[in-house]
Amino acid sequence: MPVRGLQGVEMESIKFTKKELELCYRFAQRMKGNHNRDMIMDRTDWEIFRDDFRGKLGEIALRSYIVEKFPYAAIEGDIDFSVTPQGQWDITDLLVNGRYINVKSVKQRSNFLMIETKRYRENGEYSYQNNNGEDVRVDAYVLVRVFVEPDMNWETMNYLWTEQIIKNHCIYAEILGGISHEEFWEKKHTAYKGMKCTYHNLKAVCNGNGDNLPDRLNGGEMKNEILQQDNYILYKNELTCIYEFCTEMQID
């Protein structure tokens, strides 16, 4: 269902079935101890659980949208719930009409597509291989905002799955937009490791004011308040709305 965001940009709101929530929950529990910890920052097990739960929901949200809006699109396979050991990488999130789409899931108040610079070579190619030994290929990115309210915590990751978990949390997603890899590489800005990671600072970077950040470090920040890696970044309004994106990528 289309809704309007803060800037009046149309986005798609997606709800999940009980089965989808259960599959994502169990997947996130199995990923503890198997995730590459240092690509973003050194995360604890419960942070990995929280992020992987949200990440897999983002993949489902995009797949559900494409199935509903573009019923003739050829989606190869289903959502992958297999656990990839540390040091290996999934081949892709979604393969649609031969296009490799990387889904970036962010939490409910996030507004930015951010990808660590260390993932890329200078020419824009990925700097690592898939778990099948082939070079990573990404044709496009889609930004999905996943609402989990209240958010998961360290106790939640150890619960056995029950439908009470659904009753205790409001969970849905908004698809904010997409962009081809070529356009991303052309438009990208760089947010540097060590900066205070606030909306105003990230927006300043996207506006070309990265050398004059409004929010400065004061020495009392927690780990998640400081950018832990150099990142390429785009603001959500620099993306194409999801329907137009799918049309441009010939996902129809």
PDB file of C-alpha atoms in Angstrom:
ATOM      1  CA  MET A   1       0.000   0.000   0.000  1.00  0.00           C
ATOM      2  CA  PRO A   2       1.547   3.368  -0.997  1.00  0.00           C
ATOM      3  CA  VAL A   3       2.154   5.845   1.837  1.00  0.00           C
ATOM      4  CA  ARG A   4       3.794   9.274   2.008  1.00  0.00           C
ATOM      5  CA  GLY A   5       7.093   9.752   3.806  1.00  0.00           C
ATOM      6  CA  LEU A   6       8.354  12.824   5.634  1.00  0.00           C
ATOM      7  CA  GLN A   7       9.445  14.480   2.385  1.00  0.00           C
ATOM      8  CA  GLY A   8       6.259  13.580   0.504  1.00  0.00           C
ATOM      9  CA  VAL A   9       8.043  10.767  -1.346  1.00  0.00           C
ATOM     10  CA  GLU A  10       5.796   7.843  -2.156  1.00  0.00           C
ATOM     11  CA  MET A  11       6.932   4.554  -0.623  1.00  0.00           C
ATOM     12  CA  GLU A  12       5.428   1.100  -0.302  1.00  0.00           C
ATOM     13  CA  SER A  13       4.334  -0.323   3.054  1.00  0.00           C
ATOM     14  CA  ILE A  14       4.573  -4.110   3.443  1.00  0.00           C
ATOM     15  CA  LYS A  15       3.145  -6.371   6.157  1.00  0.00           C
ATOM     16  CA  PHE A  16       4.408  -9.857   6.994  1.00  0.00           C
ATOM     17  CA  THR A  17       2.693 -13.178   7.600  1.00  0.00           C
ATOM     18  CA  LYS A  18       3.186 -15.106  10.827  1.00  0.00           C
ATOM     19  CA  LYS A  19       5.158 -17.734   8.914  1.00  0.00           C
ATOM     20  CA  GLU A  20       7.495 -15.137   7.393  1.00  0.00           C
ATOM     21  CA  LEU A  21       8.176 -13.620  10.806  1.00  0.00           C
ATOM     22  CA  GLU A  22       8.901 -17.044  12.274  1.00  0.00           C
ATOM     23  CA  LEU A  23      11.301 -17.986   9.466  1.00  0.00           C
ATOM     24  CA  CYS A  24      13.220 -14.707   9.854  1.00  0.00           C
ATOM     25  CA  TYR A  25      13.321 -15.033  13.628  1.00  0.00           C
ATOM     26  CA  ARG A  26      14.702 -18.577  13.533  1.00  0.00           C
ATOM     27  CA  PHE A  27      17.199 -17.619  10.815  1.00  0.00           C
ATOM     28  CA  ALA A  28      18.521 -14.719  12.904  1.00  0.00           C
ATOM     29  CA  GLN A  29      18.973 -17.032  15.895  1.00  0.00           C
ATOM     30  CA  ARG A  30      21.008 -19.491  13.785  1.00  0.00           C
ATOM     31  CA  MET A  31      23.233 -16.689  12.464  1.00  0.00           C
ATOM     32  CA  LYS A  32      24.741 -16.020  15.891  1.00  0.00           C
ATOM     33  CA  GLY A  33      28.440 -16.814  15.666  1.00  0.00           C
ATOM     34  CA  ASN A  34      28.316 -17.178  11.869  1.00  0.00           C
ATOM     35  CA  HIS A  35      28.189 -13.570  10.714  1.00  0.00           C
ATOM     36  CA  ASN A  36      31.114 -11.528   9.409  1.00  0.00           C
ATOM     37  CA  ARG A  37      31.485  -9.252  12.406  1.00  0.00           C
ATOM     38  CA  ASP A  38      33.934  -6.629  11.217  1.00  0.00           C
ATOM     39  CA  MET A  39      32.455  -5.419   7.904  1.00  0.00           C
ATOM     40  CA  ILE A  40      30.319  -2.843   9.713  1.00  0.00           C
ATOM     41  CA  MET A  41      31.721  -2.989  13.237  1.00  0.00           C
ATOM     42  CA  ASP A  42      32.494  -5.614  15.846  1.00  0.00           C
ATOM     43  CA  ARG A  43      28.955  -6.575  16.823  1.00  0.00           C
ATOM     44  CA  THR A  44      27.745  -8.715  19.703  1.00  0.00           C
ATOM     45  CA  ASP A  45      25.625 -11.819  19.084  1.00  0.00           C
ATOM     46  CA  TRP A  46      22.397 -10.034  19.938  1.00  0.00           C
ATOM     47  CA  GLU A  47      23.249  -7.152  17.598  1.00  0.00           C
ATOM     48  CA  ILE A  48      23.853  -9.687  14.809  1.00  0.00           C
ATOM     49  CA  PHE A  49      20.537 -11.355  15.665  1.00  0.00           C
ATOM     50  CA  ARG A  50      18.706  -8.013  15.552  1.00  0.00           C
ATOM     51  CA  ASP A  51      20.324  -6.924  12.281  1.00  0.00           C
ATOM     52  CA  ASP A  52      19.828 -10.269  10.521  1.00  0.00           C
ATOM     53  CA  PHE A  53      16.184 -10.441  11.586  1.00  0.00           C
ATOM     54  CA  ARG A  54      15.617  -7.006  10.073  1.00  0.00           C
ATOM     55  CA  GLY A  55      17.730  -7.818   7.019  1.00  0.00           C
ATOM     56  CA  LYS A  56      15.838 -10.951   6.045  1.00  0.00           C
ATOM     57  CA  LEU A  57      12.506  -9.159   6.515  1.00  0.00           C
ATOM     58  CA  GLY A  58      13.715  -6.530   4.053  1.00  0.00           C
ATOM     59  CA  GLU A  59      14.357  -9.210   1.437  1.00  0.00           C
ATOM     60  CA  ILE A  60      10.875 -10.637   1.943  1.00  0.00           C
ATOM     61  CA  ALA A  61       9.320  -7.174   1.682  1.00  0.00           C
ATOM     62  CA  LEU A  62      10.904  -6.519  -1.713  1.00  0.00           C
ATOM     63  CA  ARG A  63      10.080  -9.982  -3.037  1.00  0.00           C
ATOM     64  CA  SER A  64       6.450  -9.623  -1.906  1.00  0.00           C
ATOM     65  CA  TYR A  65       6.205  -6.240  -3.608  1.00  0.00           C
ATOM     66  CA  ILE A  66       7.568  -7.550  -6.910  1.00  0.00           C
ATOM     67  CA  VAL A  67       5.272 -10.597  -6.828  1.00  0.00           C
ATOM     68  CA  GLU A  68       2.243  -8.350  -6.277  1.00  0.00           C
ATOM     69  CA  LYS A  69       3.067  -5.477  -8.645  1.00  0.00           C
ATOM     70  CA  PHE A  70       5.006  -7.325 -11.368  1.00  0.00           C
ATOM     71  CA  PRO A  71       3.464 -10.821 -11.515  1.00  0.00           C
ATOM     72  CA  TYR A  72       5.290 -11.711 -14.753  1.00  0.00           C
ATOM     73  CA  ALA A  73       8.738 -10.994 -13.335  1.00  0.00           C
ATOM     74  CA  ALA A  74      10.988 -14.048 -13.211  1.00  0.00           C
ATOM     75  CA  ILE A  75      12.263 -14.405  -9.641  1.00  0.00           C
ATOM     76  CA  GLU A  76      14.898 -17.119  -9.389  1.00  0.00           C
ATOM     77  CA  GLY A  77      14.449 -19.252  -6.280  1.00  0.00           C
ATOM     78  CA  ASP A  78      12.992 -18.211  -2.963  1.00  0.00           C
ATOM     79  CA  ILE A  79      14.327 -16.307   0.025  1.00  0.00           C
ATOM     80  CA  ASP A  80      17.522 -18.011   1.200  1.00  0.00           C
ATOM     81  CA  PHE A  81      17.375 -18.971   4.877  1.00  0.00           C
ATOM     82  CA  SER A  82      20.554 -21.057   4.829  1.00  0.00           C
ATOM     83  CA  VAL A  83      23.297 -20.045   7.252  1.00  0.00           C
ATOM     84  CA  THR A  84      26.541 -18.914   5.635  1.00  0.00           C
ATOM     85  CA  PRO A  85      29.672 -19.490   7.766  1.00  0.00           C
ATOM     86  CA  GLN A  86      32.020 -16.642   8.610  1.00  0.00           C
ATOM     87  CA  GLY A  87      34.249 -15.657   5.692  1.00  0.00           C
ATOM     88  CA  GLN A  88      31.663 -16.612   3.070  1.00  0.00           C
ATOM     89  CA  TRP A  89      29.065 -14.436   1.340  1.00  0.00           C
ATOM     90  CA  ASP A  90      25.607 -15.052  -0.063  1.00  0.00           C
ATOM     91  CA  ILE A  91      25.448 -14.976  -3.864  1.00  0.00           C
ATOM     92  CA  THR A  92      22.665 -12.377  -3.866  1.00  0.00           C
ATOM     93  CA  ASP A  93      19.537 -11.281  -2.014  1.00  0.00           C
ATOM     94  CA  LEU A  94      17.183 -11.413  -5.022  1.00  0.00           C
ATOM     95  CA  LEU A  95      17.764 -12.452  -8.634  1.00  0.00           C
ATOM     96  CA  VAL A  96      14.975 -11.012 -10.792  1.00  0.00           C
ATOM     97  CA  ASN A  97      14.936 -11.222 -14.602  1.00  0.00           C
ATOM     98  CA  GLY A  98      18.670 -11.840 -14.489  1.00  0.00           C
ATOM     99  CA  ARG A  99      19.298  -8.772 -12.311  1.00  0.00           C
ATOM    100  CA  TYR A 100      21.160  -9.181  -9.018  1.00  0.00           C
ATOM    101  CA  ILE A 101      19.496  -6.967  -6.410  1.00  0.00           C
ATOM    102  CA  ASN A 102      21.074  -6.204  -3.048  1.00  0.00           C
ATOM    103  CA  VAL A 103      18.541  -5.312  -0.343  1.00  0.00           C
ATOM    104  CA  LYS A 104      19.717  -2.871   2.319  1.00  0.00           C
ATOM    105  CA  SER A 105      17.478  -3.058   5.390  1.00  0.00           C
ATOM    106  CA  VAL A 106      17.629  -0.203   7.875  1.00  0.00           C
ATOM    107  CA  LYS A 107      15.838   0.474  11.125  1.00  0.00           C
ATOM    108  CA  GLN A 108      12.698   2.523  11.530  1.00  0.00           C
ATOM    109  CA  ARG A 109      14.189   6.020  11.717  1.00  0.00           C
ATOM    110  CA  SER A 110      16.942   5.547   9.136  1.00  0.00           C
ATOM    111  CA  ASN A 111      17.046   7.583   5.935  1.00  0.00           C
ATOM    112  CA  PHE A 112      20.295   6.608   4.239  1.00  0.00           C
ATOM    113  CA  LEU A 113      21.667   3.921   1.962  1.00  0.00           C
ATOM    114  CA  MET A 114      25.111   3.201   3.377  1.00  0.00           C
ATOM    115  CA  ILE A 115      27.648   0.643   2.127  1.00  0.00           C
ATOM    116  CA  GLU A 116      31.150   0.194   3.520  1.00  0.00           C
ATOM    117  CA  THR A 117      33.841   1.413   1.116  1.00  0.00           C
ATOM    118  CA  LYS A 118      36.000  -1.640   1.845  1.00  0.00           C
ATOM    119  CA  ARG A 119      33.516  -3.760  -0.116  1.00  0.00           C
ATOM    120  CA  TYR A 120      34.701  -2.197  -3.393  1.00  0.00           C
ATOM    121  CA  ARG A 121      37.742  -1.872  -5.597  1.00  0.00           C
ATOM    122  CA  GLU A 122      38.557   1.554  -7.048  1.00  0.00           C
ATOM    123  CA  ASN A 123      36.665   0.764 -10.267  1.00  0.00           C
ATOM    124  CA  GLY A 124      33.438  -0.071  -8.396  1.00  0.00           C
ATOM    125  CA  GLU A 125      33.757  -3.854  -8.597  1.00  0.00           C
ATOM    126  CA  TYR A 126      33.275  -5.809  -5.378  1.00  0.00           C
ATOM    127  CA  SER A 127      36.500  -6.720  -3.593  1.00  0.00           C
ATOM    128  CA  TYR A 128      35.493 -10.248  -2.504  1.00  0.00           C
ATOM    129  CA  GLN A 129      33.964 -13.404  -3.912  1.00  0.00           C
ATOM    130  CA  ASN A 130      30.741 -15.291  -3.291  1.00  0.00           C
ATOM    131  CA  ASN A 131      30.736 -18.609  -1.482  1.00  0.00           C
ATOM    132  CA  ASN A 132      30.692 -20.311  -4.900  1.00  0.00           C
ATOM    133  CA  GLY A 133      34.110 -18.842  -5.734  1.00  0.00           C
ATOM    134  CA  GLU A 134      32.789 -16.346  -8.272  1.00  0.00           C
ATOM    135  CA  ASP A 135      33.103 -12.568  -8.055  1.00  0.00           C
ATOM    136  CA  VAL A 136      30.220 -10.791  -6.354  1.00  0.00           C
ATOM    137  CA  ARG A 137      27.810  -9.187  -8.800  1.00  0.00           C
ATOM    138  CA  VAL A 138      25.328  -6.488  -7.829  1.00  0.00           C
ATOM    139  CA  ASP A 139      23.235  -4.750 -10.461  1.00  0.00           C
ATOM    140  CA  ALA A 140      21.152  -2.602  -8.103  1.00  0.00           C
ATOM    141  CA  TYR A 141      20.329  -1.720  -4.502  1.00  0.00           C
ATOM    142  CA  VAL A 142      16.960  -1.322  -2.799  1.00  0.00           C
ATOM    143  CA  LEU A 143      16.583   0.482   0.531  1.00  0.00           C
ATOM    144  CA  VAL A 144      13.967  -0.983   2.895  1.00  0.00           C
ATOM    145  CA  ARG A 145      13.080   0.533   6.243  1.00  0.00           C
ATOM    146  CA  VAL A 146      11.987  -2.223   8.645  1.00  0.00           C
ATOM    147  CA  PHE A 147       9.957  -1.271  11.698  1.00  0.00           C
ATOM    148  CA  VAL A 148      10.373  -3.498  14.761  1.00  0.00           C
ATOM    149  CA  GLU A 149       8.788  -1.731  17.713  1.00  0.00           C
ATOM    150  CA  PRO A 150       9.915  -2.172  20.402  1.00  0.00           C
ATOM    151  CA  ASP A 151      13.286  -3.184  18.995  1.00  0.00           C
ATOM    152  CA  MET A 152      14.835  -6.589  19.648  1.00  0.00           C
ATOM    153  CA  ASN A 153      17.241  -6.870  22.584  1.00  0.00           C
ATOM    154  CA  TRP A 154      19.679  -9.416  23.977  1.00  0.00           C
ATOM    155  CA  GLU A 155      16.942 -11.287  25.830  1.00  0.00           C
ATOM    156  CA  THR A 156      14.761 -11.589  22.735  1.00  0.00           C
ATOM    157  CA  MET A 157      17.336 -13.570  20.759  1.00  0.00           C
ATOM    158  CA  ASN A 158      17.146 -16.472  23.238  1.00  0.00           C
ATOM    159  CA  TYR A 159      13.354 -16.819  23.288  1.00  0.00           C
ATOM    160  CA  LEU A 160      11.779 -19.869  21.704  1.00  0.00           C
ATOM    161  CA  TRP A 161       9.494 -18.834  18.869  1.00  0.00           C
ATOM    162  CA  THR A 162       5.883 -18.240  19.912  1.00  0.00           C
ATOM    163  CA  GLU A 163       3.156 -16.091  18.392  1.00  0.00           C
ATOM    164  CA  GLN A 164       3.369 -13.984  21.553  1.00  0.00           C
ATOM    165  CA  ILE A 165       6.491 -12.420  20.047  1.00  0.00           C
ATOM    166  CA  ILE A 166       4.332 -11.057  17.234  1.00  0.00           C
ATOM    167  CA  LYS A 167       1.797  -9.725  19.704  1.00  0.00           C
ATOM    168  CA  ASN A 168       4.536  -7.931  21.648  1.00  0.00           C
ATOM    169  CA  HIS A 169       6.024  -6.185  18.593  1.00  0.00           C
ATOM    170  CA  CYS A 170       4.711  -4.066  15.738  1.00  0.00           C
ATOM    171  CA  ILE A 171       6.595  -5.264  12.634  1.00  0.00           C
ATOM    172  CA  TYR A 172       6.261  -3.994   9.063  1.00  0.00           C
ATOM    173  CA  ALA A 173       8.399  -2.509   6.286  1.00  0.00           C
ATOM    174  CA  GLU A 174       8.552   0.469   3.936  1.00  0.00           C
ATOM    175  CA  ILE A 175      10.375   0.250   0.612  1.00  0.00           C
ATOM    176  CA  LEU A 176      12.072   3.617   0.232  1.00  0.00           C
ATOM    177  CA  GLY A 177      13.454   3.234  -3.283  1.00  0.00           C
ATOM    178  CA  GLY A 178      16.157   1.719  -5.463  1.00  0.00           C
ATOM    179  CA  ILE A 179      19.148   2.597  -7.609  1.00  0.00           C
ATOM    180  CA  SER A 180      21.319   0.798 -10.157  1.00  0.00           C
ATOM    181  CA  HIS A 181      24.907   0.057  -9.207  1.00  0.00           C
ATOM    182  CA  GLU A 182      26.171   2.320 -11.984  1.00  0.00           C
ATOM    183  CA  GLU A 183      24.097   5.265 -10.764  1.00  0.00           C
ATOM    184  CA  PHE A 184      25.039   4.570  -7.148  1.00  0.00           C
ATOM    185  CA  TRP A 185      28.727   4.636  -8.056  1.00  0.00           C
ATOM    186  CA  GLU A 186      28.269   7.912  -9.928  1.00  0.00           C
ATOM    187  CA  LYS A 187      26.221   9.684  -7.213  1.00  0.00           C
ATOM    188  CA  LYS A 188      27.796   8.306  -4.037  1.00  0.00           C
ATOM    189  CA  HIS A 189      29.166  10.505  -1.241  1.00  0.00           C
ATOM    190  CA  THR A 190      31.697   9.400   1.369  1.00  0.00           C
ATOM    191  CA  ALA A 191      31.077   9.480   5.118  1.00  0.00           C
ATOM    192  CA  TYR A 192      34.295   8.860   7.010  1.00  0.00           C
ATOM    193  CA  LYS A 193      35.038   6.606   9.946  1.00  0.00           C
ATOM    194  CA  GLY A 194      35.050   8.385  13.304  1.00  0.00           C
ATOM    195  CA  MET A 195      32.408  11.009  12.582  1.00  0.00           C
ATOM    196  CA  LYS A 196      29.402  11.416  14.846  1.00  0.00           C
ATOM    197  CA  CYS A 197      26.714   9.374  13.136  1.00  0.00           C
ATOM    198  CA  THR A 198      23.681  11.672  13.296  1.00  0.00           C
ATOM    199  CA  TYR A 199      20.998  12.549  10.762  1.00  0.00           C
ATOM    200  CA  HIS A 200      22.320  16.117  10.446  1.00  0.00           C
ATOM    201  CA  ASN A 201      25.902  14.963   9.797  1.00  0.00           C
ATOM    202  CA  LEU A 202      24.919  12.304   7.275  1.00  0.00           C
ATOM    203  CA  LYS A 203      22.604  14.731   5.502  1.00  0.00           C
ATOM    204  CA  ALA A 204      25.440  17.283   5.397  1.00  0.00           C
ATOM    205  CA  VAL A 205      27.676  14.704   3.712  1.00  0.00           C
ATOM    206  CA  CYS A 206      24.956  14.020   1.098  1.00  0.00           C
ATOM    207  CA  ASN A 207      24.626  17.791   0.541  1.00  0.00           C
ATOM    208  CA  GLY A 208      28.352  18.104  -0.131  1.00  0.00           C
ATOM    209  CA  ASN A 209      29.163  19.659   3.265  1.00  0.00           C
ATOM    210  CA  GLY A 210      31.187  16.802   4.721  1.00  0.00           C
ATOM    211  CA  ASP A 211      33.980  19.150   5.753  1.00  0.00           C
ATOM    212  CA  ASN A 212      31.634  21.273   7.872  1.00  0.00           C
ATOM    213  CA  LEU A 213      29.614  18.859   9.993  1.00  0.00           C
ATOM    214  CA  PRO A 214      27.003  20.401  12.335  1.00  0.00           C
ATOM    215  CA  ASP A 215      27.244  17.755  15.082  1.00  0.00           C
ATOM    216  CA  ARG A 216      30.679  17.347  16.630  1.00  0.00           C
ATOM    217  CA  LEU A 217      32.040  14.593  18.861  1.00  0.00           C
ATOM    218  CA  ASN A 218      32.045  15.393  22.575  1.00  0.00           C
ATOM    219  CA  GLY A 219      33.883  12.308  23.862  1.00  0.00           C
ATOM    220  CA  GLY A 220      30.868  10.718  25.549  1.00  0.00           C
ATOM    221  CA  GLU A 221      29.433   8.871  22.545  1.00  0.00           C
ATOM    222  CA  MET A 222      28.512   5.184  22.600  1.00  0.00           C
ATOM    223  CA  LYS A 223      29.899   2.841  19.935  1.00  0.00           C
ATOM    224  CA  ASN A 224      26.787   3.014  17.766  1.00  0.00           C
ATOM    225  CA  GLU A 225      26.911   6.832  17.781  1.00  0.00           C
ATOM    226  CA  ILE A 226      30.233   6.920  15.922  1.00  0.00           C
ATOM    227  CA  LEU A 227      30.655   5.725  12.327  1.00  0.00           C
ATOM    228  CA  GLN A 228      32.803   2.600  12.584  1.00  0.00           C
ATOM    229  CA  GLN A 229      33.862   2.329   8.922  1.00  0.00           C
ATOM    230  CA  ASP A 230      34.243   4.586   5.895  1.00  0.00           C
ATOM    231  CA  ASN A 231      30.949   4.399   3.987  1.00  0.00           C
ATOM    232  CA  TYR A 232      29.555   5.388   0.621  1.00  0.00           C
ATOM    233  CA  ILE A 233      26.201   7.010   1.260  1.00  0.00           C
ATOM    234  CA  LEU A 234      23.059   8.308  -0.452  1.00  0.00           C
ATOM    235  CA  TYR A 235      20.057  10.058   1.077  1.00  0.00           C
ATOM    236  CA  LYS A 236      16.720   8.311   0.497  1.00  0.00           C
ATOM    237  CA  ASN A 237      15.510  11.110  -1.814  1.00  0.00           C
ATOM    238  CA  GLU A 238      18.439  10.401  -4.148  1.00  0.00           C
ATOM    239  CA  LEU A 239      16.880   7.011  -4.906  1.00  0.00           C
ATOM    240  CA  THR A 240      14.172   6.253  -7.465  1.00  0.00           C
ATOM    241  CA  CYS A 241      10.725   5.322  -6.121  1.00  0.00           C
ATOM    242  CA  ILE A 242      10.360   1.569  -6.159  1.00  0.00           C
ATOM    243  CA  TYR A 243       7.780   1.261  -8.952  1.00  0.00           C
ATOM    244  CA  GLU A 244       9.791   3.442 -11.331  1.00  0.00           C
ATOM    245  CA  PHE A 245      12.971   1.645 -10.288  1.00  0.00           C
ATOM    246  CA  CYS A 246      11.478  -1.754 -11.125  1.00  0.00           C
ATOM    247  CA  THR A 247      10.301  -0.435 -14.479  1.00  0.00           C
ATOM    248  CA  GLU A 248      13.701   1.080 -15.308  1.00  0.00           C
ATOM    249  CA  MET A 249      15.439  -2.191 -14.327  1.00  0.00           C
ATOM    250  CA  GLN A 250      12.993  -4.090 -16.590  1.00  0.00           C
ATOM    251  CA  ILE A 251      11.593  -6.033 -13.661  1.00  0.00           C
ATOM    252  CA  ASP A 252       8.228  -6.595 -15.292  1.00  0.00           C
TER     253      ASP A 252
END
